[in-house]
Amino acid sequence: PGYVLTYFPVRGRAEPIRLLLADQGISWKEDEVQIPDWFSGKDARKKEAVFGQLPQFQDGDYVLYQSNSILRYLGNKHGLTGANDEERGHIDMVNDGVEDLRQKYGRLIFFEYETGKDKYLKELPSQLDFFERILSKNANGSKFVVGQKISFADYNLLDILQCHLDLCSKSLSAYPLLTAYVERLVARPKISEYLKSDARNKRPITPKHKK
Ligand code: GSH
C-alpha cells in the first residue's frame, strides 16, 4: 500500500509498528535517518516533523507522527482494534499502559542505566503484575491481551516484553501467562520470520544498547 516508515537505524519506537506490519504480511519501506545528521540539522526532516521527532509514517501522501497514533492508524485500517467499543476501550487502555512502561524503560536506558538498573529490576514485578493480571482476565491468558483477535496493543506489549527480556533474561520467569504469551506470539510464522531477519537483527534496541 505504499507505506514508508522513517526512523533511526534502531528498533526503538518503530519496532511495534514493524512487528504489526510484518505479522500482517504488509510490506513497507524503511527510510533510515542517521542520528548524527538528525541532531546536526544536516537532515532537514527534523524541522518538518510535527513534534520534531521520529518515527514518521507515510501512507501515500498521508503523513503521520507519534508511534502510538501510527499503531492505532494501522490498527484501524487493518482490523486490529477490537470487535466493539468495549474491546476498543480496553485495547487503548492496555496500549496506554504499555506506553507508561515504555517511558520508564526509556528513562532507565537513556539516563539511569549505570546507577538504576538494579532498582529498576527490583521494581519491575510491580509493573509486570498488571499485565499478567490483564492476560488472566481474557480466556485465562490463552489468547491475546484483549478479545479473540490480535490487536495493535499486542504488538506493542510483545515489543516491550522483549525489551525487558533483553534487559534481564529472567524478567518474565515469575509470570507463566506472560511467558506463554510471548512464546505464542513469537511462534506466529510471520513474526518468527521477521525476528530472524537481518533487517531486525542489525538494529539494536536503542542507540545506547550494549550488544
Ligand atoms: N511520543 C513520541 C512517539 O511515540 O512517537 C516520542 C517520539 C520520540 O521520543 N522520538 C525519539 C526522537 O525522535 C526517538 S525514539 N529523538 C530525536 C529528537 O528528539 O530529535
XYZ file of C-alpha atoms and ligand atoms in Angstrom:
231
model
C 0.000 0.000 0.000
C 2.947 2.420 -0.298
C 3.861 2.507 3.380
C 7.103 4.198 4.395
C 8.478 4.171 7.932
C 11.063 6.834 8.681
C 13.237 6.238 11.733
C 16.745 5.856 13.049
C 18.578 2.538 12.476
C 17.332 1.104 15.777
C 14.270 -0.843 16.957
C 13.080 1.769 19.439
C 9.628 3.192 18.969
C 9.375 1.883 15.423
C 9.590 -1.777 16.382
C 5.963 -2.360 17.466
C 4.930 -0.859 14.110
C 7.338 -3.176 12.289
C 6.012 -6.192 14.224
C 2.441 -5.282 13.250
C 3.306 -4.835 9.579
C 5.428 -7.982 9.414
C 2.827 -10.149 11.143
C 0.045 -8.842 8.937
C 2.063 -9.572 5.817
C 2.047 -5.905 4.822
C 5.099 -4.620 3.018
C 6.685 -1.318 3.872
C 9.766 0.669 3.007
C 12.281 1.780 5.587
C 13.617 5.300 5.283
C 16.622 5.417 7.578
C 17.739 8.651 9.197
C 21.274 8.754 10.573
C 21.324 10.023 14.148
C 24.259 12.488 13.735
C 22.604 14.035 10.650
C 19.349 14.410 12.546
C 20.861 16.218 15.507
C 23.279 18.349 13.458
C 20.449 19.635 11.303
C 22.040 18.176 8.154
C 18.858 16.136 7.770
C 16.154 18.759 7.263
C 13.362 16.406 8.290
C 13.626 17.326 11.968
C 12.148 20.742 11.119
C 9.312 19.162 9.168
C 8.418 16.669 11.881
C 5.182 17.720 13.604
C 6.704 17.282 17.085
C 10.335 17.376 15.969
C 10.724 13.620 16.467
C 10.500 10.253 14.752
C 9.032 7.786 13.843
C 7.205 9.174 10.871
C 4.823 7.034 8.863
C 3.655 7.680 5.320
C 0.693 6.074 3.632
C 0.964 7.500 0.143
C 0.649 11.267 0.607
C -0.678 10.948 4.122
C 1.902 11.604 6.837
C 1.579 10.675 10.496
C 3.757 11.019 13.605
C 3.569 9.648 17.152
C 4.255 5.923 17.394
C 1.026 5.108 19.219
C -1.048 7.069 16.705
C 0.677 5.162 13.920
C -0.112 1.847 15.636
C -3.746 2.844 16.067
C -3.997 4.111 12.475
C -2.737 0.786 11.175
C -4.987 -0.998 13.648
C -7.995 0.846 12.273
C -7.003 0.232 8.673
C -6.256 -3.442 9.071
C -8.881 -4.574 11.566
C -6.653 -4.764 14.645
C -8.640 -2.549 17.030
C -11.181 -4.870 18.597
C -14.661 -6.112 17.811
C -16.712 -3.448 19.606
C -16.443 -0.237 21.646
C -15.719 -2.127 24.867
C -12.819 -4.015 23.294
C -11.562 -0.834 21.665
C -11.563 0.879 25.058
C -9.619 -1.963 26.635
C -7.141 -2.153 23.774
C -6.448 1.579 24.147
C -6.127 1.131 27.904
C -3.551 -1.642 27.533
C -1.691 0.341 24.909
C -1.503 3.336 27.248
C -0.251 1.014 29.987
C 2.489 -0.217 27.653
C 3.368 3.413 26.923
C 3.749 4.122 30.650
C 6.110 1.158 30.996
C 7.996 2.161 27.830
C 8.636 5.609 29.303
C 10.037 4.088 32.496
C 12.198 1.739 30.422
C 13.397 4.664 28.292
C 14.367 6.665 31.365
C 16.393 3.723 32.630
C 18.186 3.087 29.349
C 18.910 6.690 28.459
C 19.527 8.317 31.826
C 19.976 5.865 34.680
C 21.388 2.647 33.271
C 24.591 2.541 35.315
C 23.065 3.619 38.599
C 19.459 2.487 38.319
C 19.330 -0.966 36.726
C 19.204 -2.979 39.953
C 16.451 -0.832 41.411
C 14.545 -0.955 38.127
C 14.657 -4.746 38.013
C 13.616 -4.935 41.648
C 10.573 -2.805 40.987
C 9.740 -4.388 37.626
C 7.402 -7.050 39.098
C 5.060 -4.311 40.299
C 4.660 -3.366 36.623
C 4.572 -6.851 35.108
C 1.947 -7.977 37.644
C -0.506 -5.641 35.923
C -0.009 -7.256 32.554
C -0.119 -10.805 33.945
C -3.445 -9.954 35.567
C -4.818 -8.386 32.370
C -3.935 -11.561 30.454
C -5.545 -13.768 33.106
C -8.846 -11.968 32.527
C -9.035 -12.818 28.845
C -9.581 -16.562 28.321
C -7.217 -17.327 31.216
C -4.315 -15.860 29.316
C -4.617 -18.317 26.452
C -5.279 -15.736 23.732
C -4.429 -12.101 23.144
C -4.389 -9.195 25.516
C -7.984 -8.258 24.652
C -10.640 -10.199 22.745
C -10.353 -13.102 20.328
C -8.106 -11.427 17.795
C -4.682 -9.891 17.798
C -4.713 -6.089 18.152
C -2.193 -3.291 17.815
C -1.737 -3.363 21.595
C -0.439 -6.952 21.359
C 2.422 -5.852 19.106
C 3.276 -3.029 21.475
C 3.134 -5.311 24.520
C 5.196 -8.012 22.806
C 7.863 -5.472 21.954
C 8.143 -4.002 25.443
C 8.277 -7.509 26.960
C 11.090 -8.401 24.563
C 12.945 -5.231 25.595
C 12.698 -6.407 29.208
C 13.819 -9.932 28.346
C 16.842 -8.361 26.742
C 17.481 -6.294 29.865
C 17.259 -9.423 32.003
C 16.518 -12.835 30.506
C 14.680 -13.835 33.699
C 12.331 -10.837 33.667
C 9.280 -12.956 32.927
C 10.141 -16.155 34.772
C 7.641 -15.483 37.577
C 4.915 -14.839 35.006
C 3.584 -18.004 33.377
C 0.937 -16.227 31.315
C 3.267 -13.528 30.016
C 5.896 -16.172 29.244
C 3.424 -18.305 27.295
C 2.044 -15.197 25.583
C 5.479 -14.167 24.291
C 6.181 -17.736 23.177
C 2.874 -17.886 21.329
C 3.344 -14.575 19.568
C 6.939 -15.160 18.511
C 5.866 -18.527 17.085
C 3.449 -16.861 14.676
C 5.023 -17.698 11.308
C 5.433 -14.149 10.023
C 6.672 -12.787 13.347
C 9.110 -15.658 13.616
C 10.368 -14.971 10.113
C 10.727 -11.250 10.849
C 12.544 -11.896 14.133
C 15.124 -13.963 12.255
C 15.637 -11.381 9.525
C 18.830 -9.361 9.085
C 16.725 -6.205 8.984
C 15.589 -6.844 12.551
C 18.868 -8.149 13.880
C 21.103 -5.430 12.513
C 19.153 -2.874 14.525
C 19.951 -2.542 18.217
C 17.051 -1.856 20.579
C 18.293 1.680 21.165
C 21.396 3.640 20.139
C 22.667 3.140 23.696
C 22.403 -0.601 23.505
C 25.401 -2.573 24.632
C 25.110 -5.553 22.288
N 5.759 10.333 21.677
C 6.638 10.149 20.546
C 6.265 8.847 19.819
O 5.738 7.948 20.460
O 6.479 8.752 18.602
C 8.049 10.112 21.034
C 8.997 10.090 19.885
C 10.447 10.072 20.319
O 10.802 10.099 21.514
N 11.323 10.016 19.321
C 12.747 9.998 19.539
C 13.390 11.072 18.661
O 12.923 11.387 17.576
C 13.317 8.670 19.108
S 12.513 7.311 19.896
N 14.507 11.619 19.126
C 15.236 12.612 18.391
C 14.821 14.004 18.730
O 14.116 14.215 19.729
O 15.228 14.911 17.989
